[in-house]
mmCIF file of C-alpha atoms (C1' of nucleotides) in Angstrom:
data_model
loop_
_atom_site.group_PDB
_atom_site.id
_atom_site.type_symbol
_atom_site.label_atom_id
_atom_site.label_comp_id
_atom_site.label_asym_id
_atom_site.label_seq_id
_atom_site.Cartn_x
_atom_site.Cartn_y
_atom_site.Cartn_z
ATOM 1 C CA MET L 206 83.111 95.872 79.943
ATOM 2 C CA PHE L 207 84.986 98.090 77.493
ATOM 3 C CA ALA L 208 81.909 98.085 75.275
ATOM 4 C CA ALA L 209 79.505 98.767 78.116
ATOM 5 C CA ARG L 210 81.351 101.423 80.068
ATOM 6 C CA GLY L 211 83.953 102.646 77.594
ATOM 7 C CA VAL L 212 87.688 102.037 77.565
ATOM 8 C CA ALA L 213 88.490 104.976 79.820
ATOM 9 C CA GLY L 214 85.545 104.169 82.067
ATOM 10 C CA THR L 215 86.792 100.671 82.745
ATOM 11 C CA GLY L 216 89.696 100.380 85.159
ATOM 12 C CA VAL L 217 92.104 97.489 85.160
ATOM 13 C CA ARG L 218 91.027 96.864 88.734
ATOM 14 C CA ASP L 219 87.404 96.432 87.574
ATOM 15 C CA ILE L 220 88.492 93.879 85.008
ATOM 16 C CA THR L 221 90.803 91.875 87.223
ATOM 17 C CA ALA L 222 88.225 91.875 90.030
ATOM 18 C CA ALA L 223 85.497 90.602 87.676
ATOM 19 C CA ALA L 224 87.848 87.954 86.330
ATOM 20 C CA GLU L 225 88.913 87.090 89.878
ATOM 21 C CA VAL L 226 92.579 87.390 89.051
ATOM 22 C CA ASN L 227 95.392 89.511 90.352
ATOM 23 C CA LEU L 228 95.773 93.167 89.469
ATOM 24 C CA ALA L 229 99.048 92.572 87.675
ATOM 25 C CA ALA L 230 97.634 89.871 85.396
ATOM 26 C CA ILE L 231 96.682 92.261 82.581
ATOM 27 C CA ASN L 232 100.080 93.890 82.438
ATOM 28 C CA TYR L 233 101.781 90.524 82.595
ATOM 29 C CA HIS L 234 99.774 88.875 79.837
ATOM 30 C CA PHE L 235 99.040 91.851 77.565
ATOM 31 C CA GLY L 236 101.802 94.298 78.433
ATOM 32 C CA SER L 237 99.396 97.131 79.174
ATOM 33 C CA LYS L 238 95.745 98.066 79.284
ATOM 34 C CA GLU L 239 96.011 99.167 75.658
ATOM 35 C CA GLY L 240 97.419 95.758 74.812
ATOM 36 C CA LEU L 241 94.299 94.144 76.233
ATOM 37 C CA VAL L 242 92.033 96.464 74.238
ATOM 38 C CA GLU L 243 94.020 95.579 71.153
ATOM 39 C CA ALA L 244 93.643 91.847 71.805
ATOM 40 C CA VAL L 245 89.902 92.124 72.467
ATOM 41 C CA LEU L 246 89.310 94.169 69.363
ATOM 42 C CA ALA L 247 91.541 92.228 67.042
ATOM 43 C CA ARG L 248 89.421 89.129 67.583
ATOM 44 C CA SER L 249 86.095 90.886 67.035
ATOM 45 C CA ALA L 250 87.312 92.849 64.037
ATOM 46 C CA GLN L 251 88.800 89.812 62.354
ATOM 47 C CA ARG L 252 85.430 88.085 62.255
ATOM 48 C CA LEU L 253 83.790 91.214 60.901
ATOM 49 C CA VAL L 254 86.295 91.317 58.061
ATOM 50 C CA GLU L 255 85.596 87.667 57.254
ATOM 51 C CA GLU L 256 81.879 88.420 57.034
ATOM 52 C CA ARG L 257 82.606 91.333 54.735
ATOM 53 C CA LEU L 258 84.773 89.307 52.413
ATOM 54 C CA LYS L 259 82.166 86.538 52.316
ATOM 55 C CA GLY L 260 79.737 89.208 51.094
ATOM 56 C CA LEU L 261 82.216 90.368 48.479
ATOM 57 C CA ALA L 262 82.617 86.835 47.173
ATOM 58 C CA GLU L 263 78.827 86.501 46.866
ATOM 59 C CA CYS L 264 78.712 89.753 44.901
ATOM 60 C CA ALA L 265 81.024 88.316 42.287
ATOM 61 C CA GLU L 266 78.714 85.298 41.829
ATOM 62 C CA GLY L 267 75.582 87.436 41.534
ATOM 63 C CA PRO L 268 73.588 87.963 38.365
ATOM 64 C CA GLY L 269 75.093 91.361 37.596
ATOM 65 C CA ARG L 270 78.561 91.277 36.083
ATOM 66 C CA PRO L 271 80.422 93.375 37.089
ATOM 67 C CA PRO L 272 78.668 93.318 40.494
ATOM 68 C CA MET L 273 76.025 95.928 41.081
ATOM 69 C CA LEU L 274 77.233 98.929 43.036
ATOM 70 C CA GLU L 275 74.384 98.494 45.511
ATOM 71 C CA GLN L 276 75.459 94.934 46.254
ATOM 72 C CA LEU L 277 79.008 96.028 46.979
ATOM 73 C CA ILE L 278 77.930 98.864 49.258
ATOM 74 C CA SER L 279 75.615 96.571 51.151
ATOM 75 C CA ALA L 280 78.281 93.901 51.566
ATOM 76 C CA TYR L 281 80.701 96.491 52.909
ATOM 77 C CA VAL L 282 78.403 98.459 55.192
ATOM 78 C CA SER L 283 76.021 95.842 56.509
ATOM 79 C CA PRO L 284 78.454 93.805 58.657
ATOM 80 C CA SER L 285 79.846 96.976 60.138
ATOM 81 C CA LEU L 286 76.410 98.197 61.215
ATOM 82 C CA SER L 287 75.050 94.936 62.542
ATOM 83 C CA TYR L 288 77.855 92.499 63.281
ATOM 84 C CA GLY L 289 77.982 91.803 66.989
ATOM 85 C CA ARG L 290 74.425 92.919 67.529
ATOM 86 C CA GLU L 291 72.918 89.451 67.667
ATOM 87 C CA ALA L 292 75.898 87.671 69.221
ATOM 88 C CA GLY L 293 76.151 88.682 72.848
ATOM 89 C CA MET L 294 74.071 91.142 74.793
ATOM 90 C CA ASP L 295 76.528 93.993 74.573
ATOM 91 C CA GLY L 296 76.529 93.976 70.810
ATOM 92 C CA VAL L 297 75.360 97.535 70.313
ATOM 93 C CA ALA L 298 77.932 98.932 72.697
ATOM 94 C CA PHE L 299 80.543 96.869 70.883
ATOM 95 C CA ILE L 300 79.629 98.370 67.535
ATOM 96 C CA ARG L 301 79.992 101.828 69.049
ATOM 97 C CA LEU L 302 83.337 100.914 70.550
ATOM 98 C CA ARG L 303 84.692 99.874 67.171
ATOM 99 C CA ALA L 304 83.478 103.062 65.563
ATOM 100 C CA ARG L 305 84.873 105.253 68.297
ATOM 101 C CA LEU L 306 88.299 103.698 67.894
ATOM 102 C CA ALA L 307 88.095 104.512 64.194
ATOM 103 C CA VAL L 308 88.098 108.219 64.995
ATOM 104 C CA GLU L 309 90.584 107.895 67.831
ATOM 105 C CA SER L 310 93.686 110.007 67.658
ATOM 106 C CA GLU L 311 96.010 107.593 69.389
ATOM 107 C CA GLU L 312 98.504 105.963 67.105
ATOM 108 C CA VAL L 313 98.154 102.482 68.619
ATOM 109 C CA TYR L 314 94.480 102.112 67.782
ATOM 110 C CA ARG L 315 94.870 103.603 64.319
ATOM 111 C CA ARG L 316 97.620 101.148 63.496
ATOM 112 C CA LEU L 317 95.503 98.275 64.808
ATOM 113 C CA LEU L 318 92.490 99.281 62.711
ATOM 114 C CA ALA L 319 94.654 99.800 59.641
ATOM 115 C CA ARG L 320 96.235 96.379 60.050
ATOM 116 C CA THR L 321 92.846 94.734 60.498
ATOM 117 C CA PHE L 322 90.640 96.551 57.998
ATOM 118 C CA ASP L 323 92.737 98.130 55.264
ATOM 119 C CA GLU L 324 93.354 94.975 53.253
ATOM 120 C CA SER L 325 89.655 94.158 52.876
ATOM 121 C CA SER L 326 88.688 97.805 52.379
ATOM 122 C CA ARG L 327 91.169 98.023 49.542
ATOM 123 C CA ARG L 328 89.560 95.044 47.845
ATOM 124 C CA PHE L 329 86.132 96.668 48.108
ATOM 125 C CA LEU L 330 87.505 99.926 46.766
ATOM 126 C CA GLU L 331 88.921 98.131 43.749
ATOM 127 C CA ALA L 332 85.621 96.345 43.145
ATOM 128 C CA ILE L 333 83.712 99.624 43.286
ATOM 129 C CA LYS L 334 86.181 101.248 40.907
ATOM 130 C CA ALA L 335 85.553 98.372 38.507
ATOM 131 C CA ALA L 336 81.812 98.881 38.849
ATOM 132 C CA LEU L 337 82.227 102.548 37.929
ATOM 133 C CA PRO L 338 84.626 102.468 34.973
ATOM 134 C CA ALA L 339 83.538 105.898 33.722
ATOM 135 C CA LEU L 340 84.823 107.675 36.838
ATOM 136 C CA PRO L 341 88.405 108.703 37.643
ATOM 137 C CA PRO L 342 89.777 106.195 40.179
ATOM 138 C CA ASP L 343 90.859 108.901 42.617
ATOM 139 C CA LEU L 344 87.352 110.342 42.705
ATOM 140 C CA VAL L 345 85.980 106.933 43.618
ATOM 141 C CA THR L 346 88.531 106.778 46.418
ATOM 142 C CA TRP L 347 87.287 110.107 47.777
ATOM 143 C CA ARG L 348 83.721 108.851 47.646
ATOM 144 C CA PHE L 349 84.722 105.650 49.384
ATOM 145 C CA HIS L 350 86.075 107.832 52.145
ATOM 146 C CA PHE L 351 82.755 109.680 52.396
ATOM 147 C CA MET L 352 80.989 106.318 52.604
ATOM 148 C CA MET L 353 83.154 105.266 55.527
ATOM 149 C CA GLY L 354 82.227 108.519 57.253
ATOM 150 C CA SER L 355 78.484 108.026 56.910
ATOM 151 C CA MET L 356 78.792 104.414 57.972
ATOM 152 C CA ILE L 357 80.889 105.097 61.045
ATOM 153 C CA PHE L 358 78.685 107.986 62.104
ATOM 154 C CA CYS L 359 75.659 105.683 62.015
ATOM 155 C CA GLN L 360 77.502 103.280 64.290
ATOM 156 C CA VAL L 361 78.696 105.913 66.690
ATOM 157 C CA ASP L 362 75.510 107.899 66.798
ATOM 158 C CA ASN L 363 74.058 108.372 70.183
ATOM 159 C CA GLY L 364 71.311 110.897 69.798
ATOM 160 C CA ARG L 365 72.502 113.614 67.465
ATOM 161 C CA ILE L 366 69.887 113.195 64.756
ATOM 162 C CA GLN L 367 67.221 112.268 67.301
ATOM 163 C CA SER L 368 67.867 115.623 68.899
ATOM 164 C CA ILE L 369 67.785 117.592 65.642
ATOM 165 C CA SER L 370 64.719 115.797 64.335
ATOM 166 C CA GLU L 371 63.032 115.881 67.735
ATOM 167 C CA GLY L 372 62.971 112.112 67.979
ATOM 168 C CA ALA L 373 61.616 111.345 64.523
ATOM 169 C CA ILE L 374 64.640 109.281 63.515
ATOM 170 C CA ASP L 375 66.461 106.495 65.299
ATOM 171 C CA ALA L 376 69.805 106.328 63.591
ATOM 172 C CA SER L 377 71.045 103.450 65.703
ATOM 173 C CA ASP L 378 68.602 101.049 64.059
ATOM 174 C CA PRO L 379 70.845 99.088 61.665
ATOM 175 C CA GLU L 380 68.125 97.881 59.275
ATOM 176 C CA GLY L 381 66.629 101.353 58.949
ATOM 177 C CA ALA L 382 70.000 102.960 58.468
ATOM 178 C CA LEU L 383 71.133 100.406 55.880
ATOM 179 C CA ALA L 384 67.919 100.739 53.858
ATOM 180 C CA ARG L 385 68.444 104.507 53.564
ATOM 181 C CA LEU L 386 72.226 104.433 53.262
ATOM 182 C CA ILE L 387 72.438 102.197 50.200
ATOM 183 C CA PRO L 388 70.415 104.366 47.768
ATOM 184 C CA PHE L 389 72.041 107.510 49.157
ATOM 185 C CA LEU L 390 75.580 106.225 48.752
ATOM 186 C CA ALA L 391 74.915 104.596 45.388
ATOM 187 C CA ALA L 392 73.598 107.878 43.994
ATOM 188 C CA GLY L 393 76.575 109.722 45.446
ATOM 189 C CA PHE L 394 79.019 107.257 43.891
ATOM 190 C CA ARG L 395 77.299 107.580 40.513
ATOM 191 C CA ALA L 396 77.352 111.393 40.459
ATOM 192 C CA PRO L 397 79.024 112.636 37.253
ATOM 193 C CA PRO L 398 82.637 113.792 37.706
ATOM 194 C CA MET A 61 96.902 122.474 74.209
ATOM 195 C CA PHE A 62 93.692 120.431 74.056
ATOM 196 C CA ALA A 63 93.793 120.703 70.280
ATOM 197 C CA ALA A 64 97.464 119.841 70.024
ATOM 198 C CA ARG A 65 97.782 116.991 72.513
ATOM 199 C CA GLY A 66 94.173 115.924 73.011
ATOM 200 C CA VAL A 67 91.925 116.450 76.017
ATOM 201 C CA ALA A 68 93.049 113.316 77.821
ATOM 202 C CA GLY A 69 96.659 113.994 76.886
ATOM 203 C CA THR A 70 96.644 117.403 78.520
ATOM 204 C CA GLY A 71 96.813 117.419 82.299
ATOM 205 C CA VAL A 72 95.511 120.253 84.420
ATOM 206 C CA ARG A 73 99.048 120.647 85.733
ATOM 207 C CA ASP A 74 100.327 121.207 82.193
ATOM 208 C CA ILE A 75 97.767 123.943 81.662
ATOM 209 C CA THR A 76 98.239 125.725 84.966
ATOM 210 C CA ALA A 77 102.021 125.549 84.603
ATOM 211 C CA ALA A 78 101.890 127.047 81.094
ATOM 212 C CA ALA A 79 99.527 129.772 82.307
ATOM 213 C CA GLU A 80 101.750 130.313 85.334
ATOM 214 C CA VAL A 81 98.832 130.058 87.730
ATOM 215 C CA ASN A 82 98.069 127.830 90.652
ATOM 216 C CA LEU A 83 96.962 124.234 90.208
ATOM 217 C CA ALA A 84 93.566 124.920 91.737
ATOM 218 C CA ALA A 85 92.752 127.796 89.369
ATOM 219 C CA ILE A 86 90.958 125.608 86.825
ATOM 220 C CA ASN A 87 88.693 123.975 89.355
ATOM 221 C CA TYR A 88 88.007 127.313 90.988
ATOM 222 C CA HIS A 89 87.080 129.187 87.822
ATOM 223 C CA PHE A 90 85.561 126.405 85.704
ATOM 224 C CA GLY A 91 84.452 123.845 88.270
ATOM 225 C CA SER A 92 86.393 121.023 86.654
ATOM 226 C CA LYS A 93 88.630 120.148 83.739
ATOM 227 C CA GLU A 94 85.542 119.319 81.702
ATOM 228 C CA GLY A 95 84.178 122.743 82.515
ATOM 229 C CA LEU A 96 87.273 124.302 80.984
ATOM 230 C CA VAL A 97 86.954 122.197 77.845
ATOM 231 C CA GLU A 98 83.342 123.274 77.619
ATOM 232 C CA ALA A 99 84.265 126.955 77.935
ATOM 233 C CA VAL A 100 87.028 126.689 75.333
ATOM 234 C CA LEU A 101 84.806 124.916 72.870
ATOM 235 C CA ALA A 102 81.707 126.981 73.373
ATOM 236 C CA ARG A 103 83.561 130.073 72.195
ATOM 237 C CA SER A 104 85.051 128.448 69.096
ATOM 238 C CA ALA A 105 81.834 126.670 68.165
ATOM 239 C CA GLN A 106 79.700 129.760 68.522
ATOM 240 C CA ARG A 107 81.688 131.599 65.876
ATOM 241 C CA LEU A 108 81.477 128.613 63.550
ATOM 242 C CA VAL A 109 77.705 128.616 63.869
ATOM 243 C CA GLU A 110 77.591 132.315 63.046
ATOM 244 C CA GLU A 111 79.604 131.700 59.893
ATOM 245 C CA ARG A 112 77.233 128.913 58.931
ATOM 246 C CA LEU A 113 74.135 131.035 59.417
ATOM 247 C CA LYS A 114 75.690 133.874 57.421
ATOM 248 C CA GLY A 115 76.090 131.372 54.585
ATOM 249 C CA LEU A 116 72.472 130.294 54.954
ATOM 250 C CA ALA A 117 71.302 133.896 54.711
ATOM 251 C CA GLU A 118 73.332 134.369 51.525
ATOM 252 C CA CYS A 119 71.715 131.260 50.051
ATOM 253 C CA ALA A 120 68.283 132.800 50.428
ATOM 254 C CA GLU A 121 69.397 135.889 48.508
ATOM 255 C CA GLY A 122 70.973 133.865 45.699
ATOM 256 C CA PRO A 123 69.600 133.597 42.154
ATOM 257 C CA GLY A 124 68.021 130.161 42.737
ATOM 258 C CA ARG A 125 64.697 130.256 44.578
ATOM 259 C CA PRO A 126 64.327 128.031 46.551
ATOM 260 C CA PRO A 127 68.085 127.960 47.186
ATOM 261 C CA MET A 128 70.059 125.409 45.254
ATOM 262 C CA LEU A 129 70.808 122.253 47.195
ATOM 263 C CA GLU A 130 74.497 122.623 46.411
ATOM 264 C CA GLN A 131 74.571 126.093 47.937
ATOM 265 C CA LEU A 132 72.998 124.852 51.130
ATOM 266 C CA ILE A 133 75.373 121.911 51.450
ATOM 267 C CA SER A 134 78.354 124.155 50.866
ATOM 268 C CA ALA A 135 77.179 126.714 53.414
ATOM 269 C CA TYR A 136 76.730 123.961 55.980
ATOM 270 C CA VAL A 137 79.869 121.918 55.374
ATOM 271 C CA SER A 138 82.422 124.527 54.420
ATOM 272 C CA PRO A 139 82.784 126.342 57.774
ATOM 273 C CA SER A 140 83.031 123.041 59.579
ATOM 274 C CA LEU A 141 85.898 121.875 57.380
ATOM 275 C CA SER A 142 87.894 125.057 57.304
ATOM 276 C CA TYR A 143 86.883 127.365 60.137
ATOM 277 C CA GLY A 144 89.802 127.812 62.510
ATOM 278 C CA ARG A 145 92.337 126.741 59.920
ATOM 279 C CA GLU A 146 93.506 130.223 59.041
ATOM 280 C CA ALA A 147 93.017 131.809 62.463
ATOM 281 C CA GLY A 148 95.714 130.568 64.792
ATOM 282 C CA MET A 149 98.440 128.053 64.182
ATOM 283 C CA ASP A 150 96.667 125.134 65.840
ATOM 284 C CA GLY A 151 93.660 125.443 63.562
ATOM 285 C CA VAL A 152 93.858 121.970 62.080
ATOM 286 C CA ALA A 153 94.157 120.323 65.464
ATOM 287 C CA PHE A 154 91.205 122.407 66.602
ATOM 288 C CA ILE A 155 89.035 121.171 63.758
ATOM 289 C CA ARG A 156 89.913 117.628 64.733
ATOM 290 C CA LEU A 157 89.134 118.335 68.358
ATOM 291 C CA ARG A 158 85.658 119.539 67.481
ATOM 292 C CA ALA A 159 85.004 116.491 65.340
ATOM 293 C CA ARG A 160 86.278 114.102 67.954
ATOM 294 C CA LEU A 161 83.969 115.554 70.555
ATOM 295 C CA ALA A 162 81.099 114.985 68.125
ATOM 296 C CA VAL A 163 81.641 111.248 68.371
ATOM 297 C CA GLU A 164 82.430 111.308 72.065
ATOM 298 C CA SER A 165 80.386 109.086 74.321
ATOM 299 C CA GLU A 166 80.424 111.312 77.368
ATOM 300 C CA GLU A 167 77.144 112.981 78.094
ATOM 301 C CA VAL A 168 78.646 116.379 78.943
ATOM 302 C CA TYR A 169 80.222 116.920 75.549
ATOM 303 C CA ARG A 170 77.187 115.652 73.681
ATOM 304 C CA ARG A 171 74.947 118.066 75.523
ATOM 305 C CA LEU A 172 77.348 120.918 74.809
ATOM 306 C CA LEU A 173 77.459 120.155 71.098
ATOM 307 C CA ALA A 174 73.698 119.764 70.954
ATOM 308 C CA ARG A 175 73.178 123.094 72.668
ATOM 309 C CA THR A 176 75.622 124.830 70.337
ATOM 310 C CA PHE A 177 74.888 123.245 66.972
ATOM 311 C CA ASP A 178 71.387 121.784 66.925
ATOM 312 C CA GLU A 179 69.525 125.037 66.416
ATOM 313 C CA SER A 180 71.447 126.009 63.280
ATOM 314 C CA SER A 181 71.513 122.418 61.982
ATOM 315 C CA ARG A 182 67.745 122.310 62.284
ATOM 316 C CA ARG A 183 67.431 125.436 60.163
ATOM 317 C CA PHE A 184 69.639 123.904 57.476
ATOM 318 C CA LEU A 185 67.642 120.692 57.572
ATOM 319 C CA GLU A 186 64.413 122.635 57.023
ATOM 320 C CA ALA A 187 65.971 124.561 54.135
ATOM 321 C CA ILE A 188 67.127 121.341 52.486
ATOM 322 C CA LYS A 189 63.684 119.799 52.939
ATOM 323 C CA ALA A 190 62.229 122.852 51.199
ATOM 324 C CA ALA A 191 64.735 122.442 48.370
ATOM 325 C CA LEU A 192 63.626 118.825 47.920
ATOM 326 C CA PRO A 193 59.835 119.006 48.095
ATOM 327 C CA ALA A 194 59.364 115.709 46.264
ATOM 328 C CA LEU A 195 61.027 113.688 49.025
ATOM 329 C CA PRO A 196 59.496 112.496 52.309
ATOM 330 C CA PRO A 197 60.816 114.807 55.077
ATOM 331 C CA ASP A 198 62.012 111.912 57.225
ATOM 332 C CA LEU A 199 64.122 110.576 54.379
ATOM 333 C CA VAL A 200 65.786 113.975 54.023
ATOM 334 C CA THR A 201 66.532 113.860 57.753
ATOM 335 C CA TRP A 202 68.242 110.502 57.357
ATOM 336 C CA ARG A 203 70.306 111.873 54.504
ATOM 337 C CA PHE A 204 71.211 114.916 56.538
ATOM 338 C CA HIS A 205 72.565 112.524 59.122
ATOM 339 C CA PHE A 206 74.665 110.774 56.495
ATOM 340 C CA MET A 207 75.997 114.173 55.413
ATOM 341 C CA MET A 208 77.083 114.965 58.960
ATOM 342 C CA GLY A 209 78.921 111.643 59.042
ATOM 343 C CA SER A 210 80.900 112.284 55.869
ATOM 344 C CA MET A 211 81.680 115.810 56.983
ATOM 345 C CA ILE A 212 82.862 114.859 60.441
ATOM 346 C CA PHE A 213 84.931 111.976 59.125
ATOM 347 C CA CYS A 214 86.751 114.380 56.790
ATOM 348 C CA GLN A 215 87.547 116.569 59.782
ATOM 349 C CA VAL A 216 88.687 113.757 62.005
ATOM 350 C CA ASP A 217 90.605 111.864 59.376
ATOM 351 C CA ASN A 218 94.164 111.197 60.217
ATOM 352 C CA GLY A 219 95.416 108.824 57.624
ATOM 353 C CA ARG A 220 92.757 106.215 57.012
ATOM 354 C CA ILE A 221 92.162 106.890 53.332
ATOM 355 C CA GLN A 222 95.819 107.720 52.775
ATOM 356 C CA SER A 223 96.615 104.249 54.010
ATOM 357 C CA ILE A 224 93.975 102.506 51.887
ATOM 358 C CA SER A 225 94.806 104.470 48.781
ATOM 359 C CA GLU A 226 98.544 104.225 49.419
ATOM 360 C CA GLY A 227 98.892 107.955 49.748
ATOM 361 C CA ALA A 228 96.959 109.003 46.654
ATOM 362 C CA ILE A 229 94.411 111.041 48.622
ATOM 363 C CA ASP A 230 94.859 113.645 51.321
ATOM 364 C CA ALA A 231 91.481 113.813 52.996
ATOM 365 C CA SER A 232 92.530 116.503 55.432
ATOM 366 C CA ASP A 233 92.754 119.088 52.640
ATOM 367 C CA PRO A 234 89.569 121.126 53.138
ATOM 368 C CA GLU A 235 89.301 122.554 49.617
ATOM 369 C CA GLY A 236 89.838 119.178 47.998
ATOM 370 C CA ALA A 237 87.378 117.496 50.328
ATOM 371 C CA LEU A 238 84.714 120.158 49.856
ATOM 372 C CA ALA A 239 84.983 120.077 46.049
ATOM 373 C CA ARG A 240 84.322 116.314 46.061
ATOM 374 C CA LEU A 241 81.824 116.295 48.909
ATOM 375 C CA ILE A 242 79.298 118.704 47.404
ATOM 376 C CA PRO A 243 78.501 116.762 44.196
ATOM 377 C CA PHE A 244 78.552 113.490 46.125
ATOM 378 C CA LEU A 245 76.149 114.681 48.800
ATOM 379 C CA ALA A 246 73.887 116.536 46.370
ATOM 380 C CA ALA A 247 73.462 113.388 44.284
ATOM 381 C CA GLY A 248 72.794 111.368 47.414
ATOM 382 C CA PHE A 249 70.160 113.835 48.593
ATOM 383 C CA ARG A 250 68.459 113.794 45.208
ATOM 384 C CA ALA A 251 68.278 109.991 44.959
ATOM 385 C CA PRO A 252 64.679 108.892 44.310
ATOM 386 C CA PRO A 253 62.846 107.599 47.389
ATOM 387 C "C1'" DG T 39 86.382 136.856 96.156
ATOM 388 C "C1'" DT T 40 90.612 135.235 94.743
ATOM 389 C "C1'" DC T 41 94.730 132.640 95.182
ATOM 390 C "C1'" DT T 42 97.848 129.311 97.612
ATOM 391 C "C1'" DA T 43 99.600 125.089 99.486
ATOM 392 C "C1'" DT T 44 98.647 120.703 100.540
ATOM 393 C "C1'" DA T 45 96.161 116.463 101.030
ATOM 394 C "C1'" DC T 46 93.298 112.762 98.947
ATOM 395 C "C1'" DA T 47 91.426 108.980 96.385
ATOM 396 C "C1'" DG T 48 91.852 107.240 92.129
ATOM 397 C "C1'" DT T 49 94.571 105.484 87.902
ATOM 398 C "C1'" DG T 50 98.006 102.214 85.223
ATOM 399 C "C1'" DA T 51 102.508 100.244 85.653
ATOM 400 C "C1'" DT T 52 106.280 97.642 87.866
ATOM 401 C "C1'" DA T 53 110.199 95.783 90.816
ATOM 402 C "C1'" DG T 54 110.982 92.106 93.497
ATOM 403 C "C1'" DA T 55 109.465 88.380 96.780
ATOM 404 C "C1'" DC T 56 107.532 83.838 96.650
ATOM 405 C "C1'" DG H 20 104.300 82.339 86.736
ATOM 406 C "C1'" DT H 21 101.909 84.615 90.077
ATOM 407 C "C1'" DC H 22 101.132 87.947 93.601
ATOM 408 C "C1'" DT H 23 102.042 91.847 96.795
ATOM 409 C "C1'" DA H 24 103.521 96.276 97.751
ATOM 410 C "C1'" DT H 25 104.646 100.319 95.975
ATOM 411 C "C1'" DC H 26 105.477 103.792 92.428
ATOM 412 C "C1'" DA H 27 104.455 108.035 89.807
ATOM 413 C "C1'" DC H 28 100.767 110.270 88.213
ATOM 414 C "C1'" DT H 29 95.918 111.954 87.543
ATOM 415 C "C1'" DG H 30 91.813 115.233 88.707
ATOM 416 C "C1'" DT H 31 89.627 117.092 92.710
ATOM 417 C "C1'" DA H 32 88.704 119.116 97.329
ATOM 418 C "C1'" DT H 33 89.648 122.090 101.061
ATOM 419 C "C1'" DA H 34 91.730 124.922 104.800
ATOM 420 C "C1'" DG H 35 93.669 129.077 105.266
ATOM 421 C "C1'" DA H 36 96.301 133.423 103.604
ATOM 422 C "C1'" DC H 37 95.616 137.738 101.293
#
DNA sequence: GTCTATACAGTGATAGAC
DNA sequence: GTCTATCACTGTATAGAC
């Protein structure tokens, strides 16, 4: 319901009514509405991270040594764009929900996302630094940040580029976005310092 | 107040009390709280667009013909990252507010941003297509979308990359971000199809 | 037309009965 | 542990004064 109608758009009364439990159940079991959001997201995000790290492990086994930059980017971005899409009917809304929390101002959500994602992101950042030994490490960090921006904006997109391009592009298509993102980001990462 | 404490975090009673007017004033003059947000943002955004278009006009007069890709990217990104920073003390919060609305789900804000920004964005997109005649136009549109993502994420950032990099990078510094963004994005745009 | 006071239906949270 | 009743608060609507 959070994914479908948004966190703010979903009242605790909607949830408890759908679950056929008492109004106070959420506050009793999760402390607050935010606590419930945190619990819901922590579970989904944890599995996404596992998928990411599985991809990272496969990169290390690949033919290129050190792993190709493109492989690393794909392993990082792909689960974020498509995880949740196949499993469950509200997958797309769920992907958007995750992305929207990533740009949220509220401290609670930022701490949750940091706790869940930072460890694996740091490992990817280190791997990409190793794949680009000629570049200053801090510059790679900046570029990693730009990558997160492009990735999250693809997830969150709900019509911006369709509007600008008069419908020529559907940015919410994960395969299409990934196919264009990887060469774009790889070239950006490889730009001379 | 919207910029400082967020839209949701600012009640209409806070605003009317600070303005020393009656509670009903907002709904009378702007229809609703959303209407007030729209009015506040429309004014700020309009001036940003003007700054952007001034930069686009200067590109056309520059020594490169057609304009250098880097010039175009800078003219597009730079006002978005820094406009409002100098004017007024809440400039930084204002930049974040704009960016957060860009990823907002609610239809009202998306329509407002589309109405305000799409026209000028479309002109930049066409200019970039002209600067990259070897690339399929649709691919340039995709890459323009990725650029918007990186740009907006720099605006909205509130500690993500600081956390991952253990404080090495301050992504909210507009000059630092712009200096790294332009070569990154230019290389991404120029990647072979 | 503009401003005021007040009422209303909604929210999330919670003290206390069972 | 669970549930009910109630709390403080939100944005909005409206009747009436100026």
